[in-house]
XYZ file of C-alpha atoms in Angstrom:
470
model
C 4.675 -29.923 -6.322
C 5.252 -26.570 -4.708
C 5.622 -26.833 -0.987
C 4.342 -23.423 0.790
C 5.167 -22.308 4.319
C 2.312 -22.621 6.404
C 2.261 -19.844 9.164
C 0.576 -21.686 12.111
C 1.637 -24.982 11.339
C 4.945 -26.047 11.108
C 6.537 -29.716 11.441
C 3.129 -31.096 12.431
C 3.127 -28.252 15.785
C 1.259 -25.419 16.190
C 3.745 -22.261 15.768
C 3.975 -20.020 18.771
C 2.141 -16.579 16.971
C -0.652 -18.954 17.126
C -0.894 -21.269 19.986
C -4.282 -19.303 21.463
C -5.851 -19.511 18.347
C -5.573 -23.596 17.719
C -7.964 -23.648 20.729
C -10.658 -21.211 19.676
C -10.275 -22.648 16.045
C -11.442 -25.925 16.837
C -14.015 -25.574 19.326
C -15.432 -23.130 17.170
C -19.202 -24.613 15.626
C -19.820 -24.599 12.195
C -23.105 -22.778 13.022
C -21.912 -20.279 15.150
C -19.171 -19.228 12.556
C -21.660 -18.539 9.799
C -23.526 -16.234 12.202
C -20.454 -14.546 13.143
C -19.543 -14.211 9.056
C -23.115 -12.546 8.877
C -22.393 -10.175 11.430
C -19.220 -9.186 10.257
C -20.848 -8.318 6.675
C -23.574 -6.779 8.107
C -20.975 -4.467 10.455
C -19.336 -3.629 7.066
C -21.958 -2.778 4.679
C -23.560 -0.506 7.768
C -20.274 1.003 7.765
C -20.438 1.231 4.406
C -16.938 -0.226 3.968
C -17.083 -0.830 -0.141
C -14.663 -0.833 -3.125
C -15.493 0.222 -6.564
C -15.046 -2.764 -9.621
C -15.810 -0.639 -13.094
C -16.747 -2.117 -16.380
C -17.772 -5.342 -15.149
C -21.822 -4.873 -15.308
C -23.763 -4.796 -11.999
C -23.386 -2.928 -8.781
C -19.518 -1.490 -8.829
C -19.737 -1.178 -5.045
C -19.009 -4.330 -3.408
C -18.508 -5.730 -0.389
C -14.708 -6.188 0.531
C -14.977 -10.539 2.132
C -13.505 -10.312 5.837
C -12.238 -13.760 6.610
C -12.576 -13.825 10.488
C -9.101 -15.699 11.053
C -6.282 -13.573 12.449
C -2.624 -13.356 10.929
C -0.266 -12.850 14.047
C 3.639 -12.066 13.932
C 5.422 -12.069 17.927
C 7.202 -8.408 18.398
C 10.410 -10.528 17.151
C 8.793 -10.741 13.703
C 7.467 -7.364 13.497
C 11.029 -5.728 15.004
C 13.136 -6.800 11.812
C 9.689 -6.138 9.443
C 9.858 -2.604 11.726
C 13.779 -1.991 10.903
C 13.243 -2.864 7.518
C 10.514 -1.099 6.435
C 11.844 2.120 8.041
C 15.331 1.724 6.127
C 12.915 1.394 2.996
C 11.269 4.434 3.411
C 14.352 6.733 4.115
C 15.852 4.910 1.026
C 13.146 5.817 -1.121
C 12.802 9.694 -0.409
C 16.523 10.009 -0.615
C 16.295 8.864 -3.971
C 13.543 11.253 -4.554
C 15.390 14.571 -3.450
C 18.160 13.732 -5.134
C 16.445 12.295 -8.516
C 14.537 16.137 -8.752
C 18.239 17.581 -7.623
C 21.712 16.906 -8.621
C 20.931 12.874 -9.650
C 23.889 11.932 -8.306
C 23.096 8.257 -7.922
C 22.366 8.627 -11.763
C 25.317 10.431 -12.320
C 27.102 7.458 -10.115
C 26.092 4.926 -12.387
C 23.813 2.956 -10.085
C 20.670 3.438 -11.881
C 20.211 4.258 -15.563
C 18.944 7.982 -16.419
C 16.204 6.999 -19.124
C 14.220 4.937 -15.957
C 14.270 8.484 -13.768
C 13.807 11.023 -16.361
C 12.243 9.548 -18.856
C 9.917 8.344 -16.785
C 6.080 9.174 -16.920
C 5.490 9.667 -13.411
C 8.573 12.125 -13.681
C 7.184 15.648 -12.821
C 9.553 18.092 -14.251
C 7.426 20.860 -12.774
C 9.032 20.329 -9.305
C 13.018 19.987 -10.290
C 15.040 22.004 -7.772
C 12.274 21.900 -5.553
C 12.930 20.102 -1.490
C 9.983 19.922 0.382
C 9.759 20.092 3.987
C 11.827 18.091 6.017
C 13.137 17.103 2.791
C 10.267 14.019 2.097
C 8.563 13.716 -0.851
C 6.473 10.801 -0.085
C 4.648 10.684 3.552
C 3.128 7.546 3.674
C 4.937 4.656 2.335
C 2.829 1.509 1.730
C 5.154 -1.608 1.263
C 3.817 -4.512 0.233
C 5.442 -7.927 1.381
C 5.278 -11.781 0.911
C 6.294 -14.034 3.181
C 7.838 -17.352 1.842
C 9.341 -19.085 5.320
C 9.928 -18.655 9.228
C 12.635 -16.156 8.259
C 12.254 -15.137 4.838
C 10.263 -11.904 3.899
C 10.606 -9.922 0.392
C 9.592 -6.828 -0.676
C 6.874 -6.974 -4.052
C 6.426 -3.607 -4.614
C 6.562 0.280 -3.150
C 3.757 2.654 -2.990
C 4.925 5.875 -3.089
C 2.102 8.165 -3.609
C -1.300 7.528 -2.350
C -1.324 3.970 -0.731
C -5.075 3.122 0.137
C -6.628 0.300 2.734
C -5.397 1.587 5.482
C -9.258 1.946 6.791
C -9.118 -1.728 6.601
C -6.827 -2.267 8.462
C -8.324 -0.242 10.980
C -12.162 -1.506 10.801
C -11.028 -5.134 10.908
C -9.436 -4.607 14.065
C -12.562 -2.916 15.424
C -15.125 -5.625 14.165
C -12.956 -8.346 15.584
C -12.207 -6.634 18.802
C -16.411 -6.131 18.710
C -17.563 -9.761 17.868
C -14.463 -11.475 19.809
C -13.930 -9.104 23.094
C -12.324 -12.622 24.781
C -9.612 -13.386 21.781
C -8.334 -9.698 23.302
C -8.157 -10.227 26.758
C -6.609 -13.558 26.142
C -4.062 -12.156 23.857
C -1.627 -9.441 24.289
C -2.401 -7.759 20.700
C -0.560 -4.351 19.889
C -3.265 -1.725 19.240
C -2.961 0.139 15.423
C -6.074 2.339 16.576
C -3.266 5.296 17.003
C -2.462 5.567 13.498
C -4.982 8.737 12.843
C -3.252 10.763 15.414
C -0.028 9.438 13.931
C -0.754 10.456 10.448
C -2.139 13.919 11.434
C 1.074 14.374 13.307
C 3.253 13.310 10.575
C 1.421 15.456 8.212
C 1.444 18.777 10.618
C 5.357 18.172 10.947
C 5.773 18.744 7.237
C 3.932 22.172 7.273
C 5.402 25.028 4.868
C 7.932 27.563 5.800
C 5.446 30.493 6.031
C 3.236 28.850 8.613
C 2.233 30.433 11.516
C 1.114 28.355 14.631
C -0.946 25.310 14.458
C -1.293 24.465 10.951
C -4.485 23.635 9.205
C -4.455 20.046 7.608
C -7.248 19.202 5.232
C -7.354 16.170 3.201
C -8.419 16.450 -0.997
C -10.282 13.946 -2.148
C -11.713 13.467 -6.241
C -15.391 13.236 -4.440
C -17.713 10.107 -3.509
C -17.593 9.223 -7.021
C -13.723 7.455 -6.570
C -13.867 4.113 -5.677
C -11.653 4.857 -2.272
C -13.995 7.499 -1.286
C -14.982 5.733 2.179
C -11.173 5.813 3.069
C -11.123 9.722 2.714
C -13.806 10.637 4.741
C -13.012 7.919 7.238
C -9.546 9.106 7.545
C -10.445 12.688 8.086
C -13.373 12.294 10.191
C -10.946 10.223 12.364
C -8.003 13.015 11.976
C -10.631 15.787 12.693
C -9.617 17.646 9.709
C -11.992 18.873 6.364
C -12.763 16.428 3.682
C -12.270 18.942 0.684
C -12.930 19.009 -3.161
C -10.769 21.551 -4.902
C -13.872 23.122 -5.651
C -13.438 23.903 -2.118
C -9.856 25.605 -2.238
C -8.407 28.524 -4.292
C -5.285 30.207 -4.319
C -5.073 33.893 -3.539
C -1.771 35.973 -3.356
C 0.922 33.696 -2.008
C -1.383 30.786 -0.253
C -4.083 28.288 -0.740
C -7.407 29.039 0.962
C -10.434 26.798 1.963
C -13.770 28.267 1.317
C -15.919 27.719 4.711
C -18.962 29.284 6.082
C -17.408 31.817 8.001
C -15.268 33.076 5.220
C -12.011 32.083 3.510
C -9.628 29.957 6.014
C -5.533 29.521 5.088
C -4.732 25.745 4.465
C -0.874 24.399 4.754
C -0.492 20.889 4.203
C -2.586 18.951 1.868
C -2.880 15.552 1.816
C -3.777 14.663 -1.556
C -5.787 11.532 -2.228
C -5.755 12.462 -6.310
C -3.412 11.832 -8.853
C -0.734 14.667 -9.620
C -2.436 14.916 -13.120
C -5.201 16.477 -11.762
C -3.983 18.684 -8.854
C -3.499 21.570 -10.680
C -4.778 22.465 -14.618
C -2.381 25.150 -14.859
C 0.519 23.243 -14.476
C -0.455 19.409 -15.547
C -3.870 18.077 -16.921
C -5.764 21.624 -18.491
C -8.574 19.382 -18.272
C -8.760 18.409 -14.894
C -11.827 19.768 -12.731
C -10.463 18.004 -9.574
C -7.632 20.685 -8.826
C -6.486 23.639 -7.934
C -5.218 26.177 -10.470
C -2.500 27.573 -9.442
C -1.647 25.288 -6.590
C 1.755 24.357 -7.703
C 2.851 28.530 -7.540
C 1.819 28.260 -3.866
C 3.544 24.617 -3.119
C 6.830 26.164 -4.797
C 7.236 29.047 -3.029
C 6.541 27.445 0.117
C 3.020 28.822 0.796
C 1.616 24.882 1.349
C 2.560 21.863 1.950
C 1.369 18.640 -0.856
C 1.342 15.149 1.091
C 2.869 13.283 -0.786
C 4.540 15.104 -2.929
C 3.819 15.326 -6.685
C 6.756 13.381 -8.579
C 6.902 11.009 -5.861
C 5.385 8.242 -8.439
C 8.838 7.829 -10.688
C 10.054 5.839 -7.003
C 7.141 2.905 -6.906
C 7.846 2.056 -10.986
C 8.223 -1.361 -10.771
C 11.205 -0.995 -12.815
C 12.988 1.587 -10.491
C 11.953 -0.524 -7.578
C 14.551 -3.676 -8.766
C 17.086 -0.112 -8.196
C 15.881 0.044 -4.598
C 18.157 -2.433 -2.646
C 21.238 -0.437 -4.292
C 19.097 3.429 -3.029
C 19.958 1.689 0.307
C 23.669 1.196 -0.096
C 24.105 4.275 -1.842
C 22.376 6.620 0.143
C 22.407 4.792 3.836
C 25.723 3.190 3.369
C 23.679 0.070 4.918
C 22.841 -3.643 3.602
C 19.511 -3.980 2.837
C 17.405 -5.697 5.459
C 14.750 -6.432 3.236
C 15.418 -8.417 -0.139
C 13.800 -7.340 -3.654
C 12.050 -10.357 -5.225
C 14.614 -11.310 -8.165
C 12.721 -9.249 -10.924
C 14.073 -8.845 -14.731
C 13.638 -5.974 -17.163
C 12.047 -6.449 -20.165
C 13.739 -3.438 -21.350
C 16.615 -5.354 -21.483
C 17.341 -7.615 -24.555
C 18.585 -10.808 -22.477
C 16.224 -10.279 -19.924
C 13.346 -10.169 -22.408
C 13.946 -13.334 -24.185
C 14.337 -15.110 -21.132
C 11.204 -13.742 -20.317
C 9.123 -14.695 -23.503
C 11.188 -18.290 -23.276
C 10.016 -18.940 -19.673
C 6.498 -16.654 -19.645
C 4.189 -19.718 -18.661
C 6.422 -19.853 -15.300
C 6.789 -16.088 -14.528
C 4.429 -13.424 -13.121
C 4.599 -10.407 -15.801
C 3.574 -7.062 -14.719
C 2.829 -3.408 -16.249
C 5.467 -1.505 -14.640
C 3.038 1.099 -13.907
C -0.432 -1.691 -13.357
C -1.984 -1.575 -10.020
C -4.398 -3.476 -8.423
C -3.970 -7.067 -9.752
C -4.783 -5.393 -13.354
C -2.434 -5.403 -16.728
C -0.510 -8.655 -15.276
C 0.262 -12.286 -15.838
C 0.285 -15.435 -13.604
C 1.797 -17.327 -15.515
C 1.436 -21.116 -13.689
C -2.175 -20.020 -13.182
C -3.091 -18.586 -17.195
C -4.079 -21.015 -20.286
C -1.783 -21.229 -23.025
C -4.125 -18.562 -25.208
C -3.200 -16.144 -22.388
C 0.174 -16.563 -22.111
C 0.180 -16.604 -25.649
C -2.196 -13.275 -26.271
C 0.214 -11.399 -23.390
C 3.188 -12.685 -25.038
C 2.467 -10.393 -27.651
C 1.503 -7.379 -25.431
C 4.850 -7.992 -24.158
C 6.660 -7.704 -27.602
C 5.129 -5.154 -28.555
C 6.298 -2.990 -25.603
C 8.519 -4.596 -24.242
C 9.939 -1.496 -21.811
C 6.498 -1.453 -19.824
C 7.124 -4.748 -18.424
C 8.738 -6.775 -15.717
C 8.808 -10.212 -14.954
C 9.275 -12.327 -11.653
C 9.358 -16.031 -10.738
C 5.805 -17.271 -9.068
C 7.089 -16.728 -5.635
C 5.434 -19.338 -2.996
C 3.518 -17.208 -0.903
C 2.883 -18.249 2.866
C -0.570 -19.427 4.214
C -2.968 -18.773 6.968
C -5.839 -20.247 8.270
C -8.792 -18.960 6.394
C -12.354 -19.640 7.139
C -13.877 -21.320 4.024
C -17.571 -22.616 2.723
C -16.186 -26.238 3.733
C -14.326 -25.006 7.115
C -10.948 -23.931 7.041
C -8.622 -24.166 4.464
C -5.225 -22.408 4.160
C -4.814 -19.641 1.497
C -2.231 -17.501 0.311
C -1.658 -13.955 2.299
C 0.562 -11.178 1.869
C 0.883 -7.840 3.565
C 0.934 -3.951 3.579
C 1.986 -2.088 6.396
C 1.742 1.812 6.161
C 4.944 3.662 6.937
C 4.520 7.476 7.790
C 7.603 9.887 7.214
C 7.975 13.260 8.301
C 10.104 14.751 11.030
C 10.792 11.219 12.108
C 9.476 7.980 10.449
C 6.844 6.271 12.937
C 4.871 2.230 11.802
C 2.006 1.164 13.908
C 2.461 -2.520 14.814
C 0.180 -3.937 12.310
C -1.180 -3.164 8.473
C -3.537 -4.914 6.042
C -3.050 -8.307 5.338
C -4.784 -9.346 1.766
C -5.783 -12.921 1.215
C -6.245 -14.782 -2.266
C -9.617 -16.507 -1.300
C -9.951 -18.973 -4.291
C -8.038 -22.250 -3.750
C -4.423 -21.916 -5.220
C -4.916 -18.498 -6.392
C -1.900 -16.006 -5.819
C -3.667 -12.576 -6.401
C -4.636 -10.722 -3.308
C -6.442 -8.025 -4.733
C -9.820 -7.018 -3.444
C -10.366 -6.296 -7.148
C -9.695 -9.639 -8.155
C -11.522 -11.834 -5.794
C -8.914 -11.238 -2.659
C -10.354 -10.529 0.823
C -8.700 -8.673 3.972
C -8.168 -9.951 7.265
C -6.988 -8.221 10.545
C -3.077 -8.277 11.504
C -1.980 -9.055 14.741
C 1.126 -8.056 16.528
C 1.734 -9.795 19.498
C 3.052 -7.707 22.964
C 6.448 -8.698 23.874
């Protein structure tokens, strides 16, 4: 039987992280903890804190579940999380101005060209092209899983448009509003800076040709995308405009914003759409969320795009078993984060090993998201392992496989009590004149005993994410 790390309890004694908690756990009543639950979902759906579930009949807004029990790493934990992270992220956009430049870590050997340019997230339309400050993609979301006291591994990279980072921050307000004592007992880093952070991360990226402050809006598809609460949370907290790109336009060498008192000059963007759909001139003809003509401006240095289109072909979750060797080759560092050990079904011995063994492996879509197009293997019937087994054969280069990795445990608040469930987490890593992490980010819990998927989409709730103070 697997044997999973269990992040308060260890040896029979209470871990450190979480001596103030065993206290406040236990004395808790039953009663008392339901009306607290009720409060909590009440806060949220006031809020109107909601993700979108299509095609499954029903309301497709729901509810994200907020379990009330706190994960908590001391500053030691977060520091090497911190270093690590940070590495990651200069890694990663390395890799991404050389990849749509001279590809010398192709031309090296390290990583083979048909993953980078034959890639689908691959945007040829900005080859030659740097962006400011040389970063491509501005917020880095990094998903990790915890498997002992000292052992943390990477799962994937987000490298374009990470969301739940208004998670992150709401939990820590409803917990800070329904258990005020938890905070003066506790010396908990605050993550209520990361709006300021972000719009200062995003100003410092601002084009060449701008002149004094610059204006920072952020594009969103409109209310109809199932992260829509996120963008207008975001920029009613940076204090910038929520736009549609029915709201922009490009005139002469710049992008403009359409306001009341006539046409405004934007410079940095941050894009909450897919690059398919920025601009119909120069990807998707179709697309009514753009800008045409958007990509002339972002070229010739007129705006800045956060992140940057093309920043995609670095989160493939084949590219991202390259990642560990981005850090050698471009940092000249170890890695101090480790990959989980991931093999290429592109790769003949690596895919029969894979359809021998798929019953104990997760499978993924190299380009899947959000706990969709995947297999747990441990956790699936034999019909389907068998019915992906043939997915898998069939196309066999958009898939990956890992082992069934242990995940760590919290505390969770259950019907019956509290029961421990598996966790995992994604801090948000910001990158533009320097890199900056708030101390913090959104931990995801599987909420159905034994299950392994995190996703909100899949049953998975969120809880908040303490840091302790040194």
């Amino acid at each position: 039987m697997t044997s999973y790390f269990n992040e308060m309890y260890q040896d029979g004694a209470v871990r450190a992280p979480y001596a103030r908690l065993e206290d406040w756990m236990r004395t808790m009543p039953a009663e008392f903890r339901q009306m607290k639950q009720a409060e909590a979902e009440a806060l949220f759906r006031r809020i109107g804190i909601t993700f979108a579930v299509y095609g499954e009949g029903g309301d497709p807004d729901r509810l994200i579940p907020f379990d009330m029990f706190p994960r908590v790493f001391t500053a030691t934990e977060w520091g090497k999380l911190e270093r690590g992270i940070k590495q990651r992220a200069r890694a990663l956009n390395a890799f991404l101005v050389d990849v749509y430049g001279r590809g010398e870590i192709v031309r090296a050997g390290r990583i083979p060209a048909r993953l980078v340019y034959q890639n689908e997230a691959y945007e040829k339309a900005v080859v030659g092209f740097v962006p400011p400050k040389g970063v491509y993609s501005h917020i880095v979301g990094i998903d990790l899983v915890r498997t002992g006291a000292e052992d943390f591994f990477v799962l994937e990279d987000n490298c374009r448009t990470p969301s739940g980072v208004s998670y992150m921050l709401e939990n820590r307000e409803i917990m800070m509003r329904m258990f005020p004592d938890l905070f003066r007992e506790n010396r908990i880093q605050p993550v209520d800076s990361y709006s300021d952070r972000l719009r200062r991360t995003l100003a410092s990226v601002a084009p060449a040709k701008c002149r004094g402050e610059p204006t920072v809006v952020l594009l969103t598809p409109g209310h109809f995308n199932s992260a829509y609460y996120e963008h207008s949370f975001l920029a009613d907290l940076m204090g910038v405009e929520l736009v549609e790109g029915q709201d922009l336009f490009v005139e002469g060498e710049y992008c403009w914003m359409r306001t009341t008192e006539g046409p405004k000059r934007v410079d940095v963007i941050y894009r909450r759409i897919d690059d398919a759909f920025l601009d119909p001139l120069c990807f998707n003809p179709s697309s009514m969320l753009g800008v045409p003509g958007l990509m002339d401006v972002y070229r010739s240095g007129g705006v800045s795009i956060c992140s940057a289109p093309g920043a995609g072909v670095a989160d493939d979750k084949a590219v991202y078993t390259y990642v560990p060797e981005m850090v050698r080759f471009y940092l000249g560092e170890e890695p101090l984060l480790q990959n989980v050990p991931t093999w290429q079904c592109a790769k003949a011995d690596d895919l029969k090993y894979v359809l021998d063994k798929m019953e104990e492996l997760v499978v993924k879509e190299v380009h899947g998201s959000g706990g969709y197009g995947m297999l747990v293997g441990p956790k699936s019937s034999k019909a389907e392992v068998e019915a992906f087994r043939h997915k898998v054969m069939e196309d066999p280069d958009n898939y990956i496989a890992q082992p069934t990795l242990a995940l760590s445990t919290t505390p969770t608040f259950v019907q019956e009590g509290i029961a421990p469930r598996h966790v995992d987490l994604r801090p948000y890593c910001l990158v533009g004149e320097s890199i900056d992490l708030v101390p913090g980010g959104l931990t995801r819990v599987a909420l159905k005993e034994g299950s392994l998927v995190v996703n909100s989409s899949q049953g998975g709730g969120v809880k908040d994410t303490w840091v302790l103070a040194e």
